[in-house]
Amino acid sequence: AATNPAGALYTVGADKTKICDTCAKTCVESLCPQTTTPEDYWQRDGQRMEKACTLSLRKKMLELTYDCKSAGGGAASVAAKTYEAIKGCPTTDPQPTGGYSMNFKRLKNYTLSDKGALEEAIKEWWSPLEKIGLGTNLEFTDGSPLTSFANMAYEETSKFACSVKNCPNIGKTLVMCQYNPPITGGDNIYEPGKVCSGCRNLGKQCSDPQGLCV
C-alpha cells in the first residue's frame, strides 16, 4: 500500500493509460521528474535580478522541454549522452554534444542531492549577471564572461538535459547541462519587451502566471 505513518506517499490512479497525464512532455519511465530548470530560476529570482542588474523583461520565453531524443546521429538520447560524459568522474571538462551549448560545474561537495547540486550550479551560472550586469547591448559575443548565463537565457533555447554525478574519489559533485539550439556570437540573448508579447508570432500562447510561450 502507498501509505506510511505520515500519510499517503502518492495518489493511486485508476487508469494506467493516464499515468503521465500531468507531465506528458517530461514523462520518463512512467515518472514525472521535478527539478530546477533555468526558467524556474529566472521566474523565481527575476525581480531581485532586475533590481541588481536592470534586467529587461523578455517578449518571448519558451517553455523548456527535457531532451530525451537522440542527437548527433546516434541511438543514445541527449540526456543519456549528458550523463555518459560525467559518469566516470572525469578530471578534464567534458565537451558538448554537437548542436548543443553546455554549462559545466565542479562543486566542492560530493554529498549533494541531485536537486541541491542543480540549484547550486544554476545559481553560480547566473551569478556573473549579478556581478557584471547585462546593460542595453544584448548581443552575445564568444568568450563572454556571461556565457553560462547566455546559454540558459537565450530566447531560442527550447530543449535541455542535465545530469549530476557525485564523485567521492575526487571530493566533488559534477553538474552538466546542455541546451538546444546553442547561442553563437552575434545572436541577441533575447529581445526585451512586454512579457509574452512575442508568443503569438511563434504560434504559441502565454501561460499565466509563468509568462512562458507554450
mmCIF file with all atom_site columns, C-alpha atoms in Angstrom:
data_model
loop_
_atom_site.group_PDB
_atom_site.id
_atom_site.type_symbol
_atom_site.label_atom_id
_atom_site.label_alt_id
_atom_site.label_comp_id
_atom_site.label_asym_id
_atom_site.label_entity_id
_atom_site.label_seq_id
_atom_site.pdbx_PDB_ins_code
_atom_site.Cartn_x
_atom_site.Cartn_y
_atom_site.Cartn_z
_atom_site.occupancy
_atom_site.B_iso_or_equiv
_atom_site.pdbx_formal_charge
_atom_site.auth_seq_id
_atom_site.auth_comp_id
_atom_site.auth_asym_id
_atom_site.auth_atom_id
_atom_site.pdbx_PDB_model_num
ATOM 1   C CA . ALA A 1 1   ? 0.000  0.000  0.000   1.00 0.00 ? 1   ALA A CA 1
ATOM 2   C CA . ALA A 1 2   ? 1.117  3.556  -0.682  1.00 0.00 ? 2   ALA A CA 1
ATOM 3   C CA . THR A 1 3   ? 0.997  4.641  2.956   1.00 0.00 ? 3   THR A CA 1
ATOM 4   C CA . ASN A 1 4   ? 3.304  5.438  5.838   1.00 0.00 ? 4   ASN A CA 1
ATOM 5   C CA . PRO A 1 5   ? 2.777  6.845  9.361   1.00 0.00 ? 5   PRO A CA 1
ATOM 6   C CA . ALA A 1 6   ? 2.796  10.386 7.945   1.00 0.00 ? 6   ALA A CA 1
ATOM 7   C CA . GLY A 1 7   ? 0.118  9.632  5.362   1.00 0.00 ? 7   GLY A CA 1
ATOM 8   C CA . ALA A 1 8   ? -0.142 8.554  1.734   1.00 0.00 ? 8   ALA A CA 1
ATOM 9   C CA . LEU A 1 9   ? 3.072  8.535  -0.270  1.00 0.00 ? 9   LEU A CA 1
ATOM 10  C CA . TYR A 1 10  ? 1.231  9.098  -3.546  1.00 0.00 ? 10  TYR A CA 1
ATOM 11  C CA . THR A 1 11  ? -2.232 9.127  -5.067  1.00 0.00 ? 11  THR A CA 1
ATOM 12  C CA . VAL A 1 12  ? -3.205 5.866  -6.737  1.00 0.00 ? 12  VAL A CA 1
ATOM 13  C CA . GLY A 1 13  ? -4.537 6.289  -10.270 1.00 0.00 ? 13  GLY A CA 1
ATOM 14  C CA . ALA A 1 14  ? -7.452 4.299  -11.593 1.00 0.00 ? 14  ALA A CA 1
ATOM 15  C CA . ASP A 1 15  ? -6.295 4.215  -15.219 1.00 0.00 ? 15  ASP A CA 1
ATOM 16  C CA . LYS A 1 16  ? -2.716 3.186  -16.062 1.00 0.00 ? 16  LYS A CA 1
ATOM 17  C CA . THR A 1 17  ? -3.029 4.756  -19.520 1.00 0.00 ? 17  THR A CA 1
ATOM 18  C CA . LYS A 1 18  ? -3.279 8.174  -17.844 1.00 0.00 ? 18  LYS A CA 1
ATOM 19  C CA . ILE A 1 19  ? -0.273 7.730  -15.573 1.00 0.00 ? 19  ILE A CA 1
ATOM 20  C CA . CYS A 1 20  ? 1.601  10.654 -17.135 1.00 0.00 ? 20  CYS A CA 1
ATOM 21  C CA . ASP A 1 21  ? -1.301 12.996 -17.889 1.00 0.00 ? 21  ASP A CA 1
ATOM 22  C CA . THR A 1 22  ? 0.096  15.654 -15.560 1.00 0.00 ? 22  THR A CA 1
ATOM 23  C CA . CYS A 1 23  ? 3.531  15.703 -17.232 1.00 0.00 ? 23  CYS A CA 1
ATOM 24  C CA . ALA A 1 24  ? 3.097  14.426 -20.779 1.00 0.00 ? 24  ALA A CA 1
ATOM 25  C CA . LYS A 1 25  ? 6.082  16.416 -22.076 1.00 0.00 ? 25  LYS A CA 1
ATOM 26  C CA . THR A 1 26  ? 8.556  15.232 -19.450 1.00 0.00 ? 26  THR A CA 1
ATOM 27  C CA . CYS A 1 27  ? 7.361  11.748 -18.525 1.00 0.00 ? 27  CYS A CA 1
ATOM 28  C CA . VAL A 1 28  ? 10.279 9.316  -18.185 1.00 0.00 ? 28  VAL A CA 1
ATOM 29  C CA . GLU A 1 29  ? 9.779  5.670  -17.221 1.00 0.00 ? 29  GLU A CA 1
ATOM 30  C CA . SER A 1 30  ? 6.247  6.483  -16.001 1.00 0.00 ? 30  SER A CA 1
ATOM 31  C CA . LEU A 1 31  ? 7.592  9.179  -13.671 1.00 0.00 ? 31  LEU A CA 1
ATOM 32  C CA . CYS A 1 32  ? 7.131  12.956 -13.688 1.00 0.00 ? 32  CYS A CA 1
ATOM 33  C CA . PRO A 1 33  ? 10.562 14.467 -12.955 1.00 0.00 ? 33  PRO A CA 1
ATOM 34  C CA . GLN A 1 34  ? 10.523 17.708 -10.977 1.00 0.00 ? 34  GLN A CA 1
ATOM 35  C CA . THR A 1 35  ? 13.720 19.682 -10.680 1.00 0.00 ? 35  THR A CA 1
ATOM 36  C CA . THR A 1 36  ? 15.141 23.156 -11.018 1.00 0.00 ? 36  THR A CA 1
ATOM 37  C CA . THR A 1 37  ? 15.400 24.450 -14.575 1.00 0.00 ? 37  THR A CA 1
ATOM 38  C CA . PRO A 1 38  ? 16.788 27.730 -15.920 1.00 0.00 ? 38  PRO A CA 1
ATOM 39  C CA . GLU A 1 39  ? 13.259 29.060 -16.427 1.00 0.00 ? 39  GLU A CA 1
ATOM 40  C CA . ASP A 1 40  ? 12.444 28.247 -12.778 1.00 0.00 ? 40  ASP A CA 1
ATOM 41  C CA . TYR A 1 41  ? 15.414 30.321 -11.655 1.00 0.00 ? 41  TYR A CA 1
ATOM 42  C CA . TRP A 1 42  ? 14.547 33.207 -13.982 1.00 0.00 ? 42  TRP A CA 1
ATOM 43  C CA . GLN A 1 43  ? 10.961 33.351 -12.730 1.00 0.00 ? 43  GLN A CA 1
ATOM 44  C CA . ARG A 1 44  ? 11.859 32.878 -9.070  1.00 0.00 ? 44  ARG A CA 1
ATOM 45  C CA . ASP A 1 45  ? 14.713 35.400 -8.869  1.00 0.00 ? 45  ASP A CA 1
ATOM 46  C CA . GLY A 1 46  ? 13.775 37.702 -11.746 1.00 0.00 ? 46  GLY A CA 1
ATOM 47  C CA . GLN A 1 47  ? 12.645 40.582 -9.548  1.00 0.00 ? 47  GLN A CA 1
ATOM 48  C CA . ARG A 1 48  ? 15.819 40.547 -7.456  1.00 0.00 ? 48  ARG A CA 1
ATOM 49  C CA . MET A 1 49  ? 17.983 40.380 -10.563 1.00 0.00 ? 49  MET A CA 1
ATOM 50  C CA . GLU A 1 50  ? 16.143 43.241 -12.240 1.00 0.00 ? 50  GLU A CA 1
ATOM 51  C CA . LYS A 1 51  ? 16.874 45.454 -9.246  1.00 0.00 ? 51  LYS A CA 1
ATOM 52  C CA . ALA A 1 52  ? 20.539 44.442 -9.250  1.00 0.00 ? 52  ALA A CA 1
ATOM 53  C CA . CYS A 1 53  ? 21.172 44.419 -12.983 1.00 0.00 ? 53  CYS A CA 1
ATOM 54  C CA . THR A 1 54  ? 18.356 46.371 -14.661 1.00 0.00 ? 54  THR A CA 1
ATOM 55  C CA . LEU A 1 55  ? 17.457 43.120 -16.404 1.00 0.00 ? 55  LEU A CA 1
ATOM 56  C CA . SER A 1 56  ? 14.802 43.780 -19.038 1.00 0.00 ? 56  SER A CA 1
ATOM 57  C CA . LEU A 1 57  ? 11.666 41.701 -19.380 1.00 0.00 ? 57  LEU A CA 1
ATOM 58  C CA . ARG A 1 58  ? 11.539 39.383 -22.383 1.00 0.00 ? 58  ARG A CA 1
ATOM 59  C CA . LYS A 1 59  ? 8.973  39.374 -25.191 1.00 0.00 ? 59  LYS A CA 1
ATOM 60  C CA . LYS A 1 60  ? 9.174  35.628 -25.542 1.00 0.00 ? 60  LYS A CA 1
ATOM 61  C CA . MET A 1 61  ? 10.402 32.977 -23.166 1.00 0.00 ? 61  MET A CA 1
ATOM 62  C CA . LEU A 1 62  ? 9.944  29.460 -24.468 1.00 0.00 ? 62  LEU A CA 1
ATOM 63  C CA . GLU A 1 63  ? 8.868  26.646 -22.211 1.00 0.00 ? 63  GLU A CA 1
ATOM 64  C CA . LEU A 1 64  ? 11.817 24.271 -21.913 1.00 0.00 ? 64  LEU A CA 1
ATOM 65  C CA . THR A 1 65  ? 11.338 20.570 -22.524 1.00 0.00 ? 65  THR A CA 1
ATOM 66  C CA . TYR A 1 66  ? 13.657 17.840 -21.293 1.00 0.00 ? 66  TYR A CA 1
ATOM 67  C CA . ASP A 1 67  ? 15.558 16.452 -24.281 1.00 0.00 ? 67  ASP A CA 1
ATOM 68  C CA . CYS A 1 68  ? 15.276 12.676 -24.352 1.00 0.00 ? 68  CYS A CA 1
ATOM 69  C CA . LYS A 1 69  ? 15.665 12.344 -28.124 1.00 0.00 ? 69  LYS A CA 1
ATOM 70  C CA . SER A 1 70  ? 18.775 11.092 -29.903 1.00 0.00 ? 70  SER A CA 1
ATOM 71  C CA . ALA A 1 71  ? 21.249 13.593 -31.330 1.00 0.00 ? 71  ALA A CA 1
ATOM 72  C CA . GLY A 1 72  ? 24.321 13.501 -33.495 1.00 0.00 ? 72  GLY A CA 1
ATOM 73  C CA . GLY A 1 73  ? 23.136 10.504 -35.492 1.00 0.00 ? 73  GLY A CA 1
ATOM 74  C CA . GLY A 1 74  ? 23.488 8.084  -32.569 1.00 0.00 ? 74  GLY A CA 1
ATOM 75  C CA . ALA A 1 75  ? 20.966 5.965  -30.762 1.00 0.00 ? 75  ALA A CA 1
ATOM 76  C CA . ALA A 1 76  ? 21.642 7.488  -27.339 1.00 0.00 ? 76  ALA A CA 1
ATOM 77  C CA . SER A 1 77  ? 19.466 10.385 -26.208 1.00 0.00 ? 77  SER A CA 1
ATOM 78  C CA . VAL A 1 78  ? 20.952 13.747 -25.327 1.00 0.00 ? 78  VAL A CA 1
ATOM 79  C CA . ALA A 1 79  ? 20.038 13.108 -21.704 1.00 0.00 ? 79  ALA A CA 1
ATOM 80  C CA . ALA A 1 80  ? 21.931 9.806  -21.834 1.00 0.00 ? 80  ALA A CA 1
ATOM 81  C CA . LYS A 1 81  ? 24.934 11.452 -23.502 1.00 0.00 ? 81  LYS A CA 1
ATOM 82  C CA . THR A 1 82  ? 24.986 14.148 -20.843 1.00 0.00 ? 82  THR A CA 1
ATOM 83  C CA . TYR A 1 83  ? 25.163 11.529 -18.115 1.00 0.00 ? 83  TYR A CA 1
ATOM 84  C CA . GLU A 1 84  ? 27.698 9.461  -20.050 1.00 0.00 ? 84  GLU A CA 1
ATOM 85  C CA . ALA A 1 85  ? 30.009 12.478 -20.240 1.00 0.00 ? 85  ALA A CA 1
ATOM 86  C CA . ILE A 1 86  ? 30.343 12.748 -16.448 1.00 0.00 ? 86  ILE A CA 1
ATOM 87  C CA . LYS A 1 87  ? 29.526 9.309  -15.041 1.00 0.00 ? 87  LYS A CA 1
ATOM 88  C CA . GLY A 1 88  ? 33.216 8.359  -14.823 1.00 0.00 ? 88  GLY A CA 1
ATOM 89  C CA . CYS A 1 89  ? 34.061 11.494 -12.784 1.00 0.00 ? 89  CYS A CA 1
ATOM 90  C CA . PRO A 1 90  ? 36.480 12.922 -15.388 1.00 0.00 ? 90  PRO A CA 1
ATOM 91  C CA . THR A 1 91  ? 39.221 15.268 -14.238 1.00 0.00 ? 91  THR A CA 1
ATOM 92  C CA . THR A 1 92  ? 39.060 17.176 -17.529 1.00 0.00 ? 92  THR A CA 1
ATOM 93  C CA . ASP A 1 93  ? 35.992 19.116 -18.592 1.00 0.00 ? 93  ASP A CA 1
ATOM 94  C CA . PRO A 1 94  ? 33.615 17.303 -20.980 1.00 0.00 ? 94  PRO A CA 1
ATOM 95  C CA . GLN A 1 95  ? 32.657 18.585 -24.424 1.00 0.00 ? 95  GLN A CA 1
ATOM 96  C CA . PRO A 1 96  ? 29.097 19.432 -25.501 1.00 0.00 ? 96  PRO A CA 1
ATOM 97  C CA . THR A 1 97  ? 27.128 17.232 -27.863 1.00 0.00 ? 97  THR A CA 1
ATOM 98  C CA . GLY A 1 98  ? 27.152 18.574 -31.422 1.00 0.00 ? 98  GLY A CA 1
ATOM 99  C CA . GLY A 1 99  ? 24.465 21.212 -31.896 1.00 0.00 ? 99  GLY A CA 1
ATOM 100 C CA . TYR A 1 100 ? 24.259 21.991 -28.176 1.00 0.00 ? 100 TYR A CA 1
ATOM 101 C CA . SER A 1 101 ? 25.785 24.512 -25.798 1.00 0.00 ? 101 SER A CA 1
ATOM 102 C CA . MET A 1 102 ? 26.985 23.362 -22.391 1.00 0.00 ? 102 MET A CA 1
ATOM 103 C CA . ASN A 1 103 ? 27.331 24.550 -18.827 1.00 0.00 ? 103 ASN A CA 1
ATOM 104 C CA . PHE A 1 104 ? 29.555 22.500 -16.540 1.00 0.00 ? 104 PHE A CA 1
ATOM 105 C CA . LYS A 1 105 ? 30.383 22.882 -12.858 1.00 0.00 ? 105 LYS A CA 1
ATOM 106 C CA . ARG A 1 106 ? 32.515 21.075 -10.282 1.00 0.00 ? 106 ARG A CA 1
ATOM 107 C CA . LEU A 1 107 ? 31.003 21.605 -6.849  1.00 0.00 ? 107 LEU A CA 1
ATOM 108 C CA . LYS A 1 108 ? 33.212 21.115 -3.791  1.00 0.00 ? 108 LYS A CA 1
ATOM 109 C CA . ASN A 1 109 ? 30.784 18.805 -2.010  1.00 0.00 ? 109 ASN A CA 1
ATOM 110 C CA . TYR A 1 110 ? 30.378 15.196 -3.111  1.00 0.00 ? 110 TYR A CA 1
ATOM 111 C CA . THR A 1 111 ? 27.325 14.511 -0.909  1.00 0.00 ? 111 THR A CA 1
ATOM 112 C CA . LEU A 1 112 ? 24.851 16.887 -2.566  1.00 0.00 ? 112 LEU A CA 1
ATOM 113 C CA . SER A 1 113 ? 21.494 15.593 -3.755  1.00 0.00 ? 113 SER A CA 1
ATOM 114 C CA . ASP A 1 114 ? 20.733 15.895 -7.462  1.00 0.00 ? 114 ASP A CA 1
ATOM 115 C CA . LYS A 1 115 ? 18.279 18.720 -6.813  1.00 0.00 ? 115 LYS A CA 1
ATOM 116 C CA . GLY A 1 116 ? 20.645 20.519 -4.448  1.00 0.00 ? 116 GLY A CA 1
ATOM 117 C CA . ALA A 1 117 ? 23.535 20.238 -6.904  1.00 0.00 ? 117 ALA A CA 1
ATOM 118 C CA . LEU A 1 118 ? 21.438 21.570 -9.792  1.00 0.00 ? 118 LEU A CA 1
ATOM 119 C CA . GLU A 1 119 ? 20.204 24.504 -7.745  1.00 0.00 ? 119 GLU A CA 1
ATOM 120 C CA . GLU A 1 120 ? 23.727 25.432 -6.647  1.00 0.00 ? 120 GLU A CA 1
ATOM 121 C CA . ALA A 1 121 ? 25.162 25.067 -10.156 1.00 0.00 ? 121 ALA A CA 1
ATOM 122 C CA . ILE A 1 122 ? 22.402 27.111 -11.806 1.00 0.00 ? 122 ILE A CA 1
ATOM 123 C CA . LYS A 1 123 ? 22.821 29.833 -9.194  1.00 0.00 ? 123 LYS A CA 1
ATOM 124 C CA . GLU A 1 124 ? 26.546 30.015 -9.976  1.00 0.00 ? 124 GLU A CA 1
ATOM 125 C CA . TRP A 1 125 ? 25.935 30.017 -13.729 1.00 0.00 ? 125 TRP A CA 1
ATOM 126 C CA . TRP A 1 126 ? 23.677 33.026 -13.260 1.00 0.00 ? 126 TRP A CA 1
ATOM 127 C CA . SER A 1 127 ? 25.987 34.822 -10.822 1.00 0.00 ? 127 SER A CA 1
ATOM 128 C CA . PRO A 1 128 ? 28.092 36.673 -13.468 1.00 0.00 ? 128 PRO A CA 1
ATOM 129 C CA . LEU A 1 129 ? 24.931 38.557 -14.436 1.00 0.00 ? 129 LEU A CA 1
ATOM 130 C CA . GLU A 1 130 ? 24.625 39.964 -10.927 1.00 0.00 ? 130 GLU A CA 1
ATOM 131 C CA . LYS A 1 131 ? 28.303 40.940 -10.832 1.00 0.00 ? 131 LYS A CA 1
ATOM 132 C CA . ILE A 1 132 ? 28.668 42.357 -14.359 1.00 0.00 ? 132 ILE A CA 1
ATOM 133 C CA . GLY A 1 133 ? 25.167 43.307 -15.432 1.00 0.00 ? 133 GLY A CA 1
ATOM 134 C CA . LEU A 1 134 ? 23.737 42.996 -18.912 1.00 0.00 ? 134 LEU A CA 1
ATOM 135 C CA . GLY A 1 135 ? 23.404 46.610 -19.985 1.00 0.00 ? 135 GLY A CA 1
ATOM 136 C CA . THR A 1 136 ? 21.460 47.643 -23.083 1.00 0.00 ? 136 THR A CA 1
ATOM 137 C CA . ASN A 1 137 ? 23.523 45.695 -25.628 1.00 0.00 ? 137 ASN A CA 1
ATOM 138 C CA . LEU A 1 138 ? 22.034 42.211 -25.623 1.00 0.00 ? 138 LEU A CA 1
ATOM 139 C CA . GLU A 1 139 ? 24.265 40.852 -28.390 1.00 0.00 ? 139 GLU A CA 1
ATOM 140 C CA . PHE A 1 140 ? 26.257 37.798 -27.337 1.00 0.00 ? 140 PHE A CA 1
ATOM 141 C CA . THR A 1 141 ? 29.989 37.591 -28.018 1.00 0.00 ? 141 THR A CA 1
ATOM 142 C CA . ASP A 1 142 ? 32.027 34.384 -27.964 1.00 0.00 ? 142 ASP A CA 1
ATOM 143 C CA . GLY A 1 143 ? 34.126 34.066 -24.821 1.00 0.00 ? 143 GLY A CA 1
ATOM 144 C CA . SER A 1 144 ? 31.920 36.467 -22.875 1.00 0.00 ? 144 SER A CA 1
ATOM 145 C CA . PRO A 1 145 ? 32.013 36.157 -19.061 1.00 0.00 ? 145 PRO A CA 1
ATOM 146 C CA . LEU A 1 146 ? 28.222 35.924 -19.345 1.00 0.00 ? 146 LEU A CA 1
ATOM 147 C CA . THR A 1 147 ? 28.368 32.739 -21.438 1.00 0.00 ? 147 THR A CA 1
ATOM 148 C CA . SER A 1 148 ? 26.922 30.459 -18.762 1.00 0.00 ? 148 SER A CA 1
ATOM 149 C CA . PHE A 1 149 ? 24.002 32.848 -18.284 1.00 0.00 ? 149 PHE A CA 1
ATOM 150 C CA . ALA A 1 150 ? 23.501 33.294 -22.035 1.00 0.00 ? 150 ALA A CA 1
ATOM 151 C CA . ASN A 1 151 ? 23.361 29.541 -22.605 1.00 0.00 ? 151 ASN A CA 1
ATOM 152 C CA . MET A 1 152 ? 20.333 29.371 -20.313 1.00 0.00 ? 152 MET A CA 1
ATOM 153 C CA . ALA A 1 153 ? 18.680 32.699 -21.142 1.00 0.00 ? 153 ALA A CA 1
ATOM 154 C CA . TYR A 1 154 ? 18.922 32.514 -24.959 1.00 0.00 ? 154 TYR A CA 1
ATOM 155 C CA . GLU A 1 155 ? 15.410 33.139 -26.234 1.00 0.00 ? 155 GLU A CA 1
ATOM 156 C CA . GLU A 1 156 ? 15.573 30.420 -28.902 1.00 0.00 ? 156 GLU A CA 1
ATOM 157 C CA . THR A 1 157 ? 16.522 27.658 -26.460 1.00 0.00 ? 157 THR A CA 1
ATOM 158 C CA . SER A 1 158 ? 13.673 25.173 -26.150 1.00 0.00 ? 158 SER A CA 1
ATOM 159 C CA . LYS A 1 159 ? 15.334 21.914 -25.049 1.00 0.00 ? 159 LYS A CA 1
ATOM 160 C CA . PHE A 1 160 ? 17.778 20.969 -22.315 1.00 0.00 ? 160 PHE A CA 1
ATOM 161 C CA . ALA A 1 161 ? 19.230 17.982 -20.498 1.00 0.00 ? 161 ALA A CA 1
ATOM 162 C CA . CYS A 1 162 ? 21.105 17.910 -17.188 1.00 0.00 ? 162 CYS A CA 1
ATOM 163 C CA . SER A 1 163 ? 22.991 15.284 -15.213 1.00 0.00 ? 163 SER A CA 1
ATOM 164 C CA . VAL A 1 164 ? 24.557 15.163 -11.763 1.00 0.00 ? 164 VAL A CA 1
ATOM 165 C CA . LYS A 1 165 ? 27.280 12.810 -10.555 1.00 0.00 ? 165 LYS A CA 1
ATOM 166 C CA . ASN A 1 166 ? 28.628 12.522 -7.008  1.00 0.00 ? 166 ASN A CA 1
ATOM 167 C CA . CYS A 1 167 ? 32.346 11.733 -7.107  1.00 0.00 ? 167 CYS A CA 1
ATOM 168 C CA . PRO A 1 168 ? 33.735 10.786 -3.661  1.00 0.00 ? 168 PRO A CA 1
ATOM 169 C CA . ASN A 1 169 ? 37.032 9.772  -5.278  1.00 0.00 ? 169 ASN A CA 1
ATOM 170 C CA . ILE A 1 170 ? 37.745 13.389 -6.233  1.00 0.00 ? 170 ILE A CA 1
ATOM 171 C CA . GLY A 1 171 ? 35.681 15.011 -3.471  1.00 0.00 ? 171 GLY A CA 1
ATOM 172 C CA . LYS A 1 172 ? 33.307 16.809 -5.833  1.00 0.00 ? 172 LYS A CA 1
ATOM 173 C CA . THR A 1 173 ? 29.902 16.681 -7.475  1.00 0.00 ? 173 THR A CA 1
ATOM 174 C CA . LEU A 1 174 ? 29.804 17.234 -11.229 1.00 0.00 ? 174 LEU A CA 1
ATOM 175 C CA . VAL A 1 175 ? 26.894 19.011 -12.884 1.00 0.00 ? 175 VAL A CA 1
ATOM 176 C CA . MET A 1 176 ? 26.457 19.221 -16.649 1.00 0.00 ? 176 MET A CA 1
ATOM 177 C CA . CYS A 1 177 ? 23.602 20.767 -18.621 1.00 0.00 ? 177 CYS A CA 1
ATOM 178 C CA . GLN A 1 178 ? 23.188 21.031 -22.395 1.00 0.00 ? 178 GLN A CA 1
ATOM 179 C CA . TYR A 1 179 ? 20.928 23.387 -24.329 1.00 0.00 ? 179 TYR A CA 1
ATOM 180 C CA . ASN A 1 180 ? 19.488 23.389 -27.844 1.00 0.00 ? 180 ASN A CA 1
ATOM 181 C CA . PRO A 1 181 ? 19.722 25.347 -30.016 1.00 0.00 ? 181 PRO A CA 1
ATOM 182 C CA . PRO A 1 182 ? 23.027 26.871 -28.860 1.00 0.00 ? 182 PRO A CA 1
ATOM 183 C CA . ILE A 1 183 ? 23.659 30.594 -28.796 1.00 0.00 ? 183 ILE A CA 1
ATOM 184 C CA . THR A 1 184 ? 26.502 31.812 -31.026 1.00 0.00 ? 184 THR A CA 1
ATOM 185 C CA . GLY A 1 185 ? 28.426 35.051 -31.403 1.00 0.00 ? 185 GLY A CA 1
ATOM 186 C CA . GLY A 1 186 ? 26.285 37.798 -32.904 1.00 0.00 ? 186 GLY A CA 1
ATOM 187 C CA . ASP A 1 187 ? 22.982 36.413 -31.613 1.00 0.00 ? 187 ASP A CA 1
ATOM 188 C CA . ASN A 1 188 ? 20.895 38.571 -29.312 1.00 0.00 ? 188 ASN A CA 1
ATOM 189 C CA . ILE A 1 189 ? 20.427 36.820 -25.990 1.00 0.00 ? 189 ILE A CA 1
ATOM 190 C CA . TYR A 1 190 ? 16.800 37.901 -26.008 1.00 0.00 ? 190 TYR A CA 1
ATOM 191 C CA . GLU A 1 191 ? 14.505 40.653 -27.259 1.00 0.00 ? 191 GLU A CA 1
ATOM 192 C CA . PRO A 1 192 ? 13.268 42.944 -24.495 1.00 0.00 ? 192 PRO A CA 1
ATOM 193 C CA . GLY A 1 193 ? 9.601  43.846 -24.323 1.00 0.00 ? 193 GLY A CA 1
ATOM 194 C CA . LYS A 1 194 ? 6.297  43.136 -22.670 1.00 0.00 ? 194 LYS A CA 1
ATOM 195 C CA . VAL A 1 195 ? 6.153  39.608 -21.271 1.00 0.00 ? 195 VAL A CA 1
ATOM 196 C CA . CYS A 1 196 ? 4.594  37.157 -23.753 1.00 0.00 ? 196 CYS A CA 1
ATOM 197 C CA . SER A 1 197 ? 4.074  39.825 -26.442 1.00 0.00 ? 197 SER A CA 1
ATOM 198 C CA . GLY A 1 198 ? 6.156  37.708 -28.837 1.00 0.00 ? 198 GLY A CA 1
ATOM 199 C CA . CYS A 1 199 ? 4.288  34.437 -28.278 1.00 0.00 ? 199 CYS A CA 1
ATOM 200 C CA . ARG A 1 200 ? 1.651  34.978 -30.967 1.00 0.00 ? 200 ARG A CA 1
ATOM 201 C CA . ASN A 1 201 ? 4.252  35.319 -33.726 1.00 0.00 ? 201 ASN A CA 1
ATOM 202 C CA . LEU A 1 202 ? 5.511  31.869 -32.731 1.00 0.00 ? 202 LEU A CA 1
ATOM 203 C CA . GLY A 1 203 ? 2.030  30.382 -32.922 1.00 0.00 ? 203 GLY A CA 1
ATOM 204 C CA . LYS A 1 204 ? 2.075  29.913 -29.157 1.00 0.00 ? 204 LYS A CA 1
ATOM 205 C CA . GLN A 1 205 ? 0.053  31.111 -26.203 1.00 0.00 ? 205 GLN A CA 1
ATOM 206 C CA . CYS A 1 206 ? 1.123  32.750 -22.964 1.00 0.00 ? 206 CYS A CA 1
ATOM 207 C CA . SER A 1 207 ? 0.982  30.633 -19.829 1.00 0.00 ? 207 SER A CA 1
ATOM 208 C CA . ASP A 1 208 ? -0.245 32.519 -16.801 1.00 0.00 ? 208 ASP A CA 1
ATOM 209 C CA . PRO A 1 209 ? 1.303  33.213 -14.319 1.00 0.00 ? 209 PRO A CA 1
ATOM 210 C CA . GLN A 1 210 ? 4.596  31.713 -15.567 1.00 0.00 ? 210 GLN A CA 1
ATOM 211 C CA . GLY A 1 211 ? 4.853  34.086 -18.539 1.00 0.00 ? 211 GLY A CA 1
ATOM 212 C CA . LEU A 1 212 ? 6.086  31.381 -20.923 1.00 0.00 ? 212 LEU A CA 1
ATOM 213 C CA . CYS A 1 213 ? 5.262  30.828 -24.593 1.00 0.00 ? 213 CYS A CA 1
ATOM 214 C CA . VAL A 1 214 ? 3.695  27.366 -24.739 1.00 0.00 ? 214 VAL A CA 1
#
